[in-house]
Amino acid sequence: MDAFEKVVEKLKELDIPFELVEHEPALTTEQADAFIEGIEGVRTKSMFLTNKKKTQFYLLIMDDKKTLDMDLFKELVSANRIRMASTDSLSDKMQLPAGTVSPFGLLNNKEKDIQVYFDKNIIDEERMSFHPNTNEKTIFVATSDLFKFLQAIGYSYEVVELHS
């Protein structure tokens, strides 16, 4: 079963409805947005981050139009230094290639050692969009169902206030 099928299977098992859009591989958030223009739901970017010593891993979900202030985020999570995790760490922790990071990658995190954060600005949105472990598809789910999904696979999440 491939990474995408795993996502669909889990959503169906949890009785979570979703809307799926298939498209060419999206290599940037701008490309991804163009493929799903006109469909209701906040466009997200999921950033896989780590601390300096690679002892803590963070999945941050935010509006794809926003730029992350790394200094602010490191303060919010009480880390010395924050940076993008390497493609090796991404592969090791979520079995995903770069460009496909989303909360659905947590299905592959056997150690359950990734802390999940959402930007406060998007949690009141009705629906969110993500790549379901492939950049050739975009999936839309209700925000409340995404939280249900996270809880069902053993993750809690925190809401942080990121400034634009």
mmCIF file of C-alpha atoms in Angstrom:
data_model
loop_
_atom_site.group_PDB
_atom_site.id
_atom_site.type_symbol
_atom_site.label_atom_id
_atom_site.label_comp_id
_atom_site.label_asym_id
_atom_site.label_seq_id
_atom_site.Cartn_x
_atom_site.Cartn_y
_atom_site.Cartn_z
ATOM 1 C CA MET A 1 0.000 0.000 0.000
ATOM 2 C CA ASP A 2 1.478 3.333 -0.977
ATOM 3 C CA ALA A 3 1.644 6.408 1.269
ATOM 4 C CA PHE A 4 -1.436 8.026 -0.310
ATOM 5 C CA GLU A 5 -3.575 4.867 -0.026
ATOM 6 C CA LYS A 6 -2.658 4.697 3.657
ATOM 7 C CA VAL A 7 -4.119 8.193 4.155
ATOM 8 C CA VAL A 8 -7.380 7.358 2.346
ATOM 9 C CA GLU A 9 -7.734 4.089 4.264
ATOM 10 C CA LYS A 10 -7.316 5.856 7.630
ATOM 11 C CA LEU A 11 -9.766 8.649 6.738
ATOM 12 C CA LYS A 12 -12.371 6.097 5.634
ATOM 13 C CA GLU A 13 -11.778 4.014 8.767
ATOM 14 C CA LEU A 14 -12.420 7.147 10.872
ATOM 15 C CA ASP A 15 -15.468 8.037 8.748
ATOM 16 C CA ILE A 16 -13.907 11.377 7.782
ATOM 17 C CA PRO A 17 -15.227 12.812 4.509
ATOM 18 C CA PHE A 18 -12.736 14.519 2.202
ATOM 19 C CA GLU A 19 -12.533 16.112 -1.199
ATOM 20 C CA LEU A 20 -9.673 15.035 -3.442
ATOM 21 C CA VAL A 21 -8.153 16.924 -6.364
ATOM 22 C CA GLU A 22 -5.643 15.149 -8.596
ATOM 23 C CA HIS A 23 -3.115 17.278 -10.478
ATOM 24 C CA GLU A 24 0.410 17.434 -11.857
ATOM 25 C CA PRO A 25 3.174 17.283 -9.242
ATOM 26 C CA ALA A 26 3.181 20.565 -7.317
ATOM 27 C CA LEU A 27 6.695 21.693 -6.505
ATOM 28 C CA THR A 28 5.766 24.998 -4.855
ATOM 29 C CA THR A 29 2.822 26.281 -2.821
ATOM 30 C CA GLU A 30 2.043 28.665 -5.705
ATOM 31 C CA GLN A 31 1.719 25.736 -8.118
ATOM 32 C CA ALA A 32 -0.396 23.788 -5.649
ATOM 33 C CA ASP A 33 -2.694 26.794 -5.180
ATOM 34 C CA ALA A 34 -3.156 27.135 -8.939
ATOM 35 C CA PHE A 35 -4.344 23.519 -9.177
ATOM 36 C CA ILE A 36 -7.027 24.018 -6.525
ATOM 37 C CA GLU A 37 -8.175 27.541 -7.314
ATOM 38 C CA GLY A 38 -11.796 28.214 -6.451
ATOM 39 C CA ILE A 39 -12.183 25.336 -3.981
ATOM 40 C CA GLU A 40 -13.187 26.334 -0.433
ATOM 41 C CA GLY A 41 -10.552 25.769 2.228
ATOM 42 C CA VAL A 42 -7.460 27.456 3.619
ATOM 43 C CA ARG A 43 -4.254 26.720 1.721
ATOM 44 C CA THR A 44 -1.725 25.441 4.196
ATOM 45 C CA LYS A 45 1.950 24.825 4.294
ATOM 46 C CA SER A 46 3.324 22.205 6.636
ATOM 47 C CA MET A 47 6.859 22.784 7.797
ATOM 48 C CA PHE A 48 8.968 20.010 9.284
ATOM 49 C CA LEU A 49 11.400 21.634 11.696
ATOM 50 C CA THR A 50 14.006 20.519 14.188
ATOM 51 C CA ASN A 51 16.149 21.952 16.958
ATOM 52 C CA LYS A 52 19.913 22.384 16.671
ATOM 53 C CA LYS A 53 20.753 18.958 18.099
ATOM 54 C CA LYS A 54 18.006 17.131 16.135
ATOM 55 C CA THR A 55 16.511 15.855 19.390
ATOM 56 C CA GLN A 56 13.119 17.530 18.907
ATOM 57 C CA PHE A 57 10.983 17.581 15.782
ATOM 58 C CA TYR A 58 8.096 19.904 15.022
ATOM 59 C CA LEU A 59 5.352 19.909 12.409
ATOM 60 C CA LEU A 60 4.046 23.430 11.986
ATOM 61 C CA ILE A 61 0.887 24.018 9.950
ATOM 62 C CA MET A 62 0.217 27.562 8.808
ATOM 63 C CA ASP A 63 -1.324 29.600 6.000
ATOM 64 C CA ASP A 64 0.805 29.121 2.900
ATOM 65 C CA LYS A 65 0.951 32.885 2.307
ATOM 66 C CA LYS A 66 2.643 33.497 5.638
ATOM 67 C CA THR A 67 6.390 33.564 6.230
ATOM 68 C CA LEU A 68 7.663 31.853 9.347
ATOM 69 C CA ASP A 69 9.655 33.931 11.824
ATOM 70 C CA MET A 70 12.056 31.225 13.055
ATOM 71 C CA ASP A 71 13.134 33.323 16.041
ATOM 72 C CA LEU A 72 9.547 33.691 17.212
ATOM 73 C CA PHE A 73 8.829 29.978 16.746
ATOM 74 C CA LYS A 74 11.949 28.944 18.686
ATOM 75 C CA GLU A 75 10.748 31.118 21.583
ATOM 76 C CA LEU A 76 7.249 29.618 21.403
ATOM 77 C CA VAL A 77 8.640 26.064 21.643
ATOM 78 C CA SER A 78 11.511 26.950 24.019
ATOM 79 C CA ALA A 79 14.279 25.765 21.716
ATOM 80 C CA ASN A 80 17.797 27.172 21.339
ATOM 81 C CA ARG A 81 17.672 27.136 17.590
ATOM 82 C CA ILE A 82 15.131 26.029 14.997
ATOM 83 C CA ARG A 83 15.765 25.112 11.397
ATOM 84 C CA MET A 84 14.169 23.173 8.597
ATOM 85 C CA ALA A 85 14.732 19.465 9.164
ATOM 86 C CA SER A 86 16.882 17.728 6.569
ATOM 87 C CA THR A 87 15.448 15.526 3.851
ATOM 88 C CA ASP A 88 17.133 12.610 5.665
ATOM 89 C CA SER A 89 15.261 13.451 8.878
ATOM 90 C CA LEU A 90 12.018 13.781 6.924
ATOM 91 C CA SER A 91 12.580 10.409 5.312
ATOM 92 C CA ASP A 92 13.545 8.847 8.647
ATOM 93 C CA LYS A 93 10.670 10.309 10.682
ATOM 94 C CA MET A 94 7.786 10.339 8.165
ATOM 95 C CA GLN A 95 9.016 8.224 5.236
ATOM 96 C CA LEU A 96 8.274 11.156 2.925
ATOM 97 C CA PRO A 97 10.217 12.988 0.232
ATOM 98 C CA ALA A 98 10.577 16.779 0.392
ATOM 99 C CA GLY A 99 7.546 18.657 -0.909
ATOM 100 C CA THR A 100 4.953 16.267 0.506
ATOM 101 C CA VAL A 101 4.993 17.183 4.208
ATOM 102 C CA SER A 102 1.571 17.269 5.868
ATOM 103 C CA PRO A 103 -0.144 16.012 9.016
ATOM 104 C CA PHE A 104 -0.843 12.794 7.099
ATOM 105 C CA GLY A 105 2.864 11.975 7.222
ATOM 106 C CA LEU A 106 2.405 11.429 10.957
ATOM 107 C CA LEU A 107 0.850 8.068 10.042
ATOM 108 C CA ASN A 108 4.428 6.941 9.343
ATOM 109 C CA ASN A 109 6.007 8.321 12.527
ATOM 110 C CA LYS A 110 6.343 5.136 14.569
ATOM 111 C CA GLU A 111 8.117 6.879 17.459
ATOM 112 C CA LYS A 112 5.308 9.470 17.821
ATOM 113 C CA ASP A 113 8.057 11.993 18.553
ATOM 114 C CA ILE A 114 6.925 14.908 16.392
ATOM 115 C CA GLN A 115 5.214 17.829 18.136
ATOM 116 C CA VAL A 116 2.349 19.332 16.136
ATOM 117 C CA TYR A 117 1.599 23.060 16.035
ATOM 118 C CA PHE A 118 -1.067 25.081 14.220
ATOM 119 C CA ASP A 119 -0.970 28.790 13.605
ATOM 120 C CA LYS A 120 -3.860 30.404 15.476
ATOM 121 C CA ASN A 121 -4.894 32.276 12.315
ATOM 122 C CA ILE A 122 -6.102 29.122 10.548
ATOM 123 C CA ILE A 123 -7.773 27.000 13.212
ATOM 124 C CA ASP A 124 -11.125 28.758 12.830
ATOM 125 C CA GLU A 125 -11.201 27.996 9.101
ATOM 126 C CA GLU A 126 -13.856 25.474 8.128
ATOM 127 C CA ARG A 127 -11.598 23.391 5.868
ATOM 128 C CA MET A 128 -7.908 22.924 5.264
ATOM 129 C CA SER A 129 -6.005 21.537 2.295
ATOM 130 C CA PHE A 130 -2.920 19.320 2.287
ATOM 131 C CA HIS A 131 -0.920 17.014 0.067
ATOM 132 C CA PRO A 132 -1.905 13.502 1.210
ATOM 133 C CA ASN A 133 1.680 12.155 1.248
ATOM 134 C CA THR A 134 2.037 12.870 -2.475
ATOM 135 C CA ASN A 135 2.408 16.154 -4.333
ATOM 136 C CA GLU A 136 0.175 14.890 -7.166
ATOM 137 C CA LYS A 137 -2.998 15.281 -5.129
ATOM 138 C CA THR A 138 -4.544 17.784 -2.748
ATOM 139 C CA ILE A 139 -7.014 16.732 -0.110
ATOM 140 C CA PHE A 140 -9.533 18.965 1.651
ATOM 141 C CA VAL A 141 -10.826 18.020 5.093
ATOM 142 C CA ALA A 142 -12.887 19.839 7.680
ATOM 143 C CA THR A 143 -10.621 21.343 10.317
ATOM 144 C CA SER A 144 -12.535 19.557 13.083
ATOM 145 C CA ASP A 145 -12.028 16.254 11.231
ATOM 146 C CA LEU A 146 -8.307 16.923 10.914
ATOM 147 C CA PHE A 147 -8.133 17.319 14.696
ATOM 148 C CA LYS A 148 -10.135 14.075 15.044
ATOM 149 C CA PHE A 149 -7.620 12.353 12.715
ATOM 150 C CA LEU A 150 -4.649 13.568 14.778
ATOM 151 C CA GLN A 151 -6.224 12.385 18.013
ATOM 152 C CA ALA A 152 -7.091 8.993 16.495
ATOM 153 C CA ILE A 153 -3.472 8.369 15.492
ATOM 154 C CA GLY A 154 -2.137 9.441 18.898
ATOM 155 C CA TYR A 155 -1.177 13.087 18.480
ATOM 156 C CA SER A 156 -2.145 16.178 20.386
ATOM 157 C CA TYR A 157 -1.448 19.622 18.993
ATOM 158 C CA GLU A 158 -0.818 23.109 20.240
ATOM 159 C CA VAL A 159 -2.001 26.387 18.799
ATOM 160 C CA VAL A 160 0.601 29.139 18.526
ATOM 161 C CA GLU A 161 0.281 32.748 17.514
ATOM 162 C CA LEU A 162 2.592 33.528 14.619
ATOM 163 C CA HIS A 163 2.802 37.112 13.483
ATOM 164 C CA SER A 164 2.646 37.869 9.795
#
